[in-house]
Coordinates of C-alpha atoms and ligand atoms in Angstrom, one line a residue:
M1 CA 47.0 22.8 29.4
V2 CA 48.1 23.4 33.3
Q3 CA 51.6 21.7 33.2
N4 CA 52.2 21.4 36.6
L5 CA 54.5 18.3 36.9
P6 CA 57.9 17.4 34.7
V7 CA 56.3 14.1 32.8
K8 CA 58.6 11.7 30.5
S9 CA 56.7 10.0 28.2
H10 CA 57.9 6.0 25.5
T11 CA 55.5 4.5 23.6
H12 CA 56.3 0.8 23.2
K13 CA 53.4 -1.1 20.4
D14 CA 50.5 0.1 21.9
L15 CA 50.8 1.2 25.1
T16 CA 52.0 5.1 26.0
I17 CA 54.3 5.0 29.4
E18 CA 54.0 8.0 31.2
G19 CA 55.7 9.9 34.5
Y20 CA 58.2 10.5 36.3
S21 CA 60.4 9.0 39.4
R22 CA 63.2 10.1 40.9
A23 CA 64.1 8.8 44.6
V24 CA 62.8 10.9 47.4
V25 CA 61.7 13.4 45.1
Q26 CA 58.4 12.3 43.3
T27 CA 57.2 8.9 41.6
Y28 CA 53.8 8.5 39.4
W29 CA 53.0 6.4 36.4
R30 CA 50.7 6.2 33.9
I31 CA 49.8 4.2 31.3
P32 CA 46.2 5.8 29.8
E33 CA 45.7 3.2 27.4
L34 CA 45.1 0.8 29.8
K35 CA 43.3 3.2 32.4
L36 CA 45.4 2.5 34.4
G37 CA 48.4 4.3 37.2
F38 CA 50.8 3.6 39.2
D39 CA 51.9 5.4 42.9
L40 CA 50.9 8.6 43.6
G41 CA 54.3 10.6 44.3
G42 CA 52.4 13.7 41.9
Q43 CA 50.0 14.2 39.9
P44 CA 49.9 15.9 36.8
W45 CA 46.9 17.9 35.8
D46 CA 45.9 15.9 32.9
F47 CA 47.1 12.3 34.7
M48 CA 43.0 13.0 36.6
G49 CA 41.2 11.4 34.0
T50 CA 43.1 8.5 34.8
P51 CA 40.7 6.3 37.5
N52 CA 42.5 3.4 39.0
W53 CA 45.6 3.2 40.4
F54 CA 47.9 1.0 42.7
V55 CA 50.3 2.0 45.2
S56 CA 53.6 0.4 45.3
H57 CA 54.0 1.7 49.3
T58 CA 52.9 4.5 51.4
H59 CA 56.8 6.1 51.6
L60 CA 56.0 10.7 50.7
D61 CA 56.9 10.4 47.9
H62 CA 54.9 7.4 46.0
I63 CA 51.1 8.1 47.6
A64 CA 51.9 12.1 48.8
A65 CA 49.9 13.5 46.3
L66 CA 46.4 10.7 46.6
P67 CA 44.2 13.8 48.4
V68 CA 44.9 16.0 45.5
Y69 CA 44.2 14.0 42.9
V70 CA 41.4 12.7 44.5
A71 CA 40.0 16.3 45.2
R72 CA 40.4 17.0 42.0
R73 CA 38.2 14.4 40.4
R74 CA 35.0 15.3 42.6
M75 CA 35.7 18.7 41.6
M76 CA 35.8 17.8 37.9
K77 CA 32.6 16.2 38.8
M78 CA 34.4 12.5 37.6
E79 CA 33.6 9.0 39.4
P80 CA 35.5 8.7 42.3
P81 CA 38.8 6.7 42.2
N82 CA 39.8 3.2 42.2
I83 CA 42.5 3.1 45.0
Y84 CA 44.6 0.1 45.3
L85 CA 47.2 -0.3 48.2
P86 CA 48.6 -2.6 51.0
A87 CA 46.3 -3.7 53.0
S88 CA 48.2 -2.3 56.2
A89 CA 48.0 1.1 55.2
V90 CA 44.4 1.4 54.2
E91 CA 43.4 2.0 57.3
G92 CA 46.2 5.3 57.9
V93 CA 44.9 5.9 54.5
D94 CA 42.1 6.5 55.3
R95 CA 42.7 8.4 58.4
L96 CA 45.1 11.0 56.1
L97 CA 42.0 11.4 53.7
K98 CA 39.4 12.0 56.6
A99 CA 41.8 14.7 58.1
V100 CA 42.8 16.8 54.8
S101 CA 39.0 16.4 54.0
R102 CA 38.3 18.5 57.4
L103 CA 40.7 21.1 56.9
D104 CA 40.1 21.3 53.9
R105 CA 36.1 21.4 54.1
G106 CA 35.7 19.6 50.8
R107 CA 34.8 15.7 50.5
L108 CA 37.7 12.8 49.4
P109 CA 35.4 10.2 47.5
C110 CA 37.2 7.4 46.5
Q111 CA 37.7 3.3 47.2
L112 CA 40.3 2.5 48.7
I113 CA 40.8 -1.4 48.6
P114 CA 43.5 -3.6 50.1
M115 CA 45.9 -5.5 47.6
A116 CA 47.8 -8.4 49.5
P117 CA 50.5 -10.6 47.1
G118 CA 48.7 -12.9 45.3
G119 CA 45.7 -10.8 44.9
E120 CA 43.8 -10.4 42.1
I121 CA 41.4 -7.2 40.5
E122 CA 39.1 -7.5 36.9
L123 CA 39.7 -4.0 35.5
S124 CA 38.0 -5.4 32.4
R125 CA 37.6 -8.1 30.4
E126 CA 40.8 -8.1 28.6
L127 CA 42.2 -7.0 31.7
V128 CA 43.7 -8.2 34.7
V129 CA 45.9 -7.3 37.5
T130 CA 47.8 -9.4 40.0
A131 CA 50.1 -7.7 43.2
V132 CA 53.6 -9.4 44.2
P133 CA 55.3 -9.4 47.3
T134 CA 58.4 -7.1 46.7
F135 CA 61.2 -6.1 49.6
H136 CA 61.0 -2.3 51.3
T137 CA 61.8 -1.1 53.7
I138 CA 57.8 -0.6 54.9
P139 CA 55.1 -3.1 53.6
S140 CA 55.3 -3.0 50.1
L141 CA 53.5 -4.4 46.4
G142 CA 54.9 -5.0 43.0
Y143 CA 51.9 -4.8 40.4
I144 CA 51.3 -7.5 37.2
V145 CA 49.4 -5.9 34.3
W146 CA 48.1 -8.9 32.3
E147 CA 45.9 -8.8 28.8
R148 CA 43.5 -12.1 28.5
R149 CA 42.6 -13.3 25.8
R150 CA 40.7 -16.3 25.0
K151 CA 41.7 -19.4 22.4
L152 CA 40.5 -22.2 20.5
K153 CA 42.3 -24.9 22.5
P154 CA 44.5 -27.1 20.8
E155 CA 42.2 -30.3 20.5
Y156 CA 40.1 -28.4 18.8
Q157 CA 41.6 -26.7 16.6
H158 CA 41.4 -29.3 13.5
L159 CA 37.6 -29.0 13.4
S160 CA 35.9 -26.5 11.2
G161 CA 34.0 -23.6 12.0
P162 CA 30.2 -25.5 12.1
E163 CA 31.5 -28.5 14.5
I164 CA 33.1 -25.7 16.9
R165 CA 29.6 -23.8 17.0
D166 CA 28.3 -27.5 17.1
L167 CA 30.6 -28.1 20.8
R168 CA 30.3 -24.8 21.8
L169 CA 26.3 -25.1 21.9
G170 CA 26.4 -28.4 23.4
G171 CA 27.4 -26.9 26.4
T172 CA 31.8 -27.6 25.5
E173 CA 33.8 -25.3 27.2
V174 CA 36.4 -25.4 23.4
A175 CA 38.4 -21.9 24.4
A176 CA 40.5 -21.7 27.2
E177 CA 42.3 -18.8 29.1
T178 CA 45.7 -17.3 28.0
R179 CA 47.3 -14.4 29.9
V180 CA 50.1 -12.4 28.9
P181 CA 51.9 -9.8 31.5
R182 CA 52.2 -6.9 29.3
V183 CA 53.7 -4.7 32.2
A184 CA 55.4 -5.1 35.3
F185 CA 55.5 -2.8 37.8
L186 CA 58.7 -3.0 40.2
G187 CA 58.4 -0.4 42.4
D188 CA 60.8 0.2 45.5
S189 CA 62.5 -3.1 46.0
T190 CA 65.7 -5.1 46.1
A191 CA 66.8 -6.9 43.7
E192 CA 64.8 -10.4 45.8
G193 CA 62.1 -8.2 44.0
L194 CA 63.0 -9.7 40.6
D195 CA 64.1 -13.0 42.0
Q196 CA 60.8 -13.7 43.7
N197 CA 58.8 -12.7 41.1
P198 CA 60.0 -14.5 37.6
V199 CA 57.0 -12.4 35.9
M200 CA 59.0 -9.9 36.2
Y201 CA 61.6 -11.3 33.5
E202 CA 58.7 -12.3 31.2
A203 CA 56.7 -8.9 30.9
E204 CA 56.4 -7.3 27.7
V205 CA 57.7 -4.2 29.7
L206 CA 59.6 -4.0 33.2
I207 CA 59.2 -0.7 34.8
T208 CA 62.0 -1.5 37.8
E209 CA 63.4 0.4 40.1
L210 CA 67.3 1.6 40.0
T211 CA 67.7 3.7 42.8
F212 CA 72.1 3.3 43.0
V213 CA 74.9 3.5 40.1
A214 CA 78.0 4.9 41.4
P215 CA 80.8 2.2 42.0
G216 CA 81.5 2.0 45.4
H217 CA 78.3 1.8 47.2
R218 CA 78.4 -0.4 49.5
R219 CA 75.5 -3.3 48.7
D220 CA 74.8 -4.8 52.0
K221 CA 73.7 -1.0 53.0
I222 CA 71.6 -0.7 49.4
R223 CA 69.8 -4.0 50.3
K224 CA 69.5 -2.7 53.9
M225 CA 67.2 1.0 52.3
G226 CA 65.5 -1.8 50.4
H227 CA 66.7 -0.7 46.8
M228 CA 69.3 -1.8 44.1
H229 CA 72.2 -0.4 42.5
L230 CA 73.5 -1.1 38.9
D231 CA 75.6 -4.1 39.6
D232 CA 71.7 -6.3 40.7
I233 CA 71.4 -5.8 36.9
V234 CA 74.1 -6.6 35.8
A235 CA 74.5 -9.6 37.5
R236 CA 70.6 -10.7 36.6
Q237 CA 70.9 -9.1 32.1
D238 CA 70.7 -13.1 31.4
K239 CA 67.3 -13.4 33.0
F240 CA 65.4 -10.1 31.0
R241 CA 63.4 -11.6 28.2
N242 CA 61.3 -8.1 28.3
Q243 CA 61.6 -6.2 25.1
L244 CA 62.0 -2.8 27.2
I245 CA 63.2 -2.2 30.3
I246 CA 63.0 1.0 32.1
A247 CA 64.9 1.7 34.5
A248 CA 63.7 4.6 37.3
H249 CA 64.0 6.3 40.9
L250 CA 67.5 6.9 40.3
S251 CA 69.1 9.2 43.0
T252 CA 68.7 12.8 43.0
R253 CA 72.8 12.7 44.0
Y254 CA 73.1 11.9 40.4
H255 CA 73.3 14.2 37.6
A256 CA 71.5 12.2 34.0
R257 CA 74.8 12.4 32.5
Q258 CA 76.7 10.9 35.0
V259 CA 74.4 7.6 35.2
E260 CA 74.2 7.5 31.6
R261 CA 77.9 7.7 31.3
Q262 CA 78.2 5.1 34.0
V263 CA 75.7 3.0 33.0
A264 CA 77.6 3.1 29.3
K265 CA 80.5 2.1 30.6
I266 CA 79.4 -1.0 32.7
L267 CA 76.8 -1.3 29.8
P268 CA 77.7 -1.1 27.0
D269 CA 74.7 -2.5 25.1
G270 CA 72.5 -1.2 26.9
L271 CA 71.0 -4.7 27.2
Q272 CA 70.7 -5.5 23.7
G273 CA 69.3 -1.7 23.3
R274 CA 66.5 -3.1 25.2
L275 CA 67.1 -0.5 28.8
L276 CA 66.0 3.1 28.9
L277 CA 66.7 5.2 31.4
W278 CA 64.1 7.3 33.1
L279 CA 65.8 10.6 33.6
Ligands
ZN1 ZN1 60.9 5.9 46.8
ZN2 ZN1 60.7 3.7 49.4

């Protein structure tokens, strides 16, 4: 296999979370079992088989690899991929792809699908992705991946199998849809991106940005840059109901050990062992 970019991997129940994310450098994630990825700041060679990508915003470290990804899929005779991105970015990205296509003398077939807060995409019978507002320096979105399950309505739960079948044959809707938020992806955002979307705190797996950890950074300055500081996590530590909280997108001004030491000092139990620093 061609190894062209760093990838870290973590397994949570039936999901494999793979990716890499450092501020300014590059951000890319994917969950192969869900056939989707978030952001295209880089494109590890073996990520190309994943056909659905949800882009949080168009800062270069989150989208630079889009043309390369689309071209690879074409060369490998794979279906044109679906790229979901903030609606305001579609026209510019389309122009970018056309320019690259001319320079490269190769087609770049893909669907660019505009997304807005509240938007919903049905990936399959079981999987739905919704877009939520986030707060950055340019238009940006977070994404929630929901697993849909059909469950017998409570009023029918005491009935026997044949009784339920008769009701169903008679045209009664006996089941109701329930949704479980499996994965929440914040992208780049201030902490408002968490607070304004309470589902971020409920999803089984939260992938959040955590760009700054060192003490003494001015909070108002970090907010202005559309990012989060470790203090923002500390202030919200009782809100997280997630099974796993992945903190990523750390500033390149830190060494990994420096981040680990600072987080261990401020949050010694690592949010009850649920916090995973992606370094
Ligand atoms: Zn970024
Ligand atoms: Zn950004």
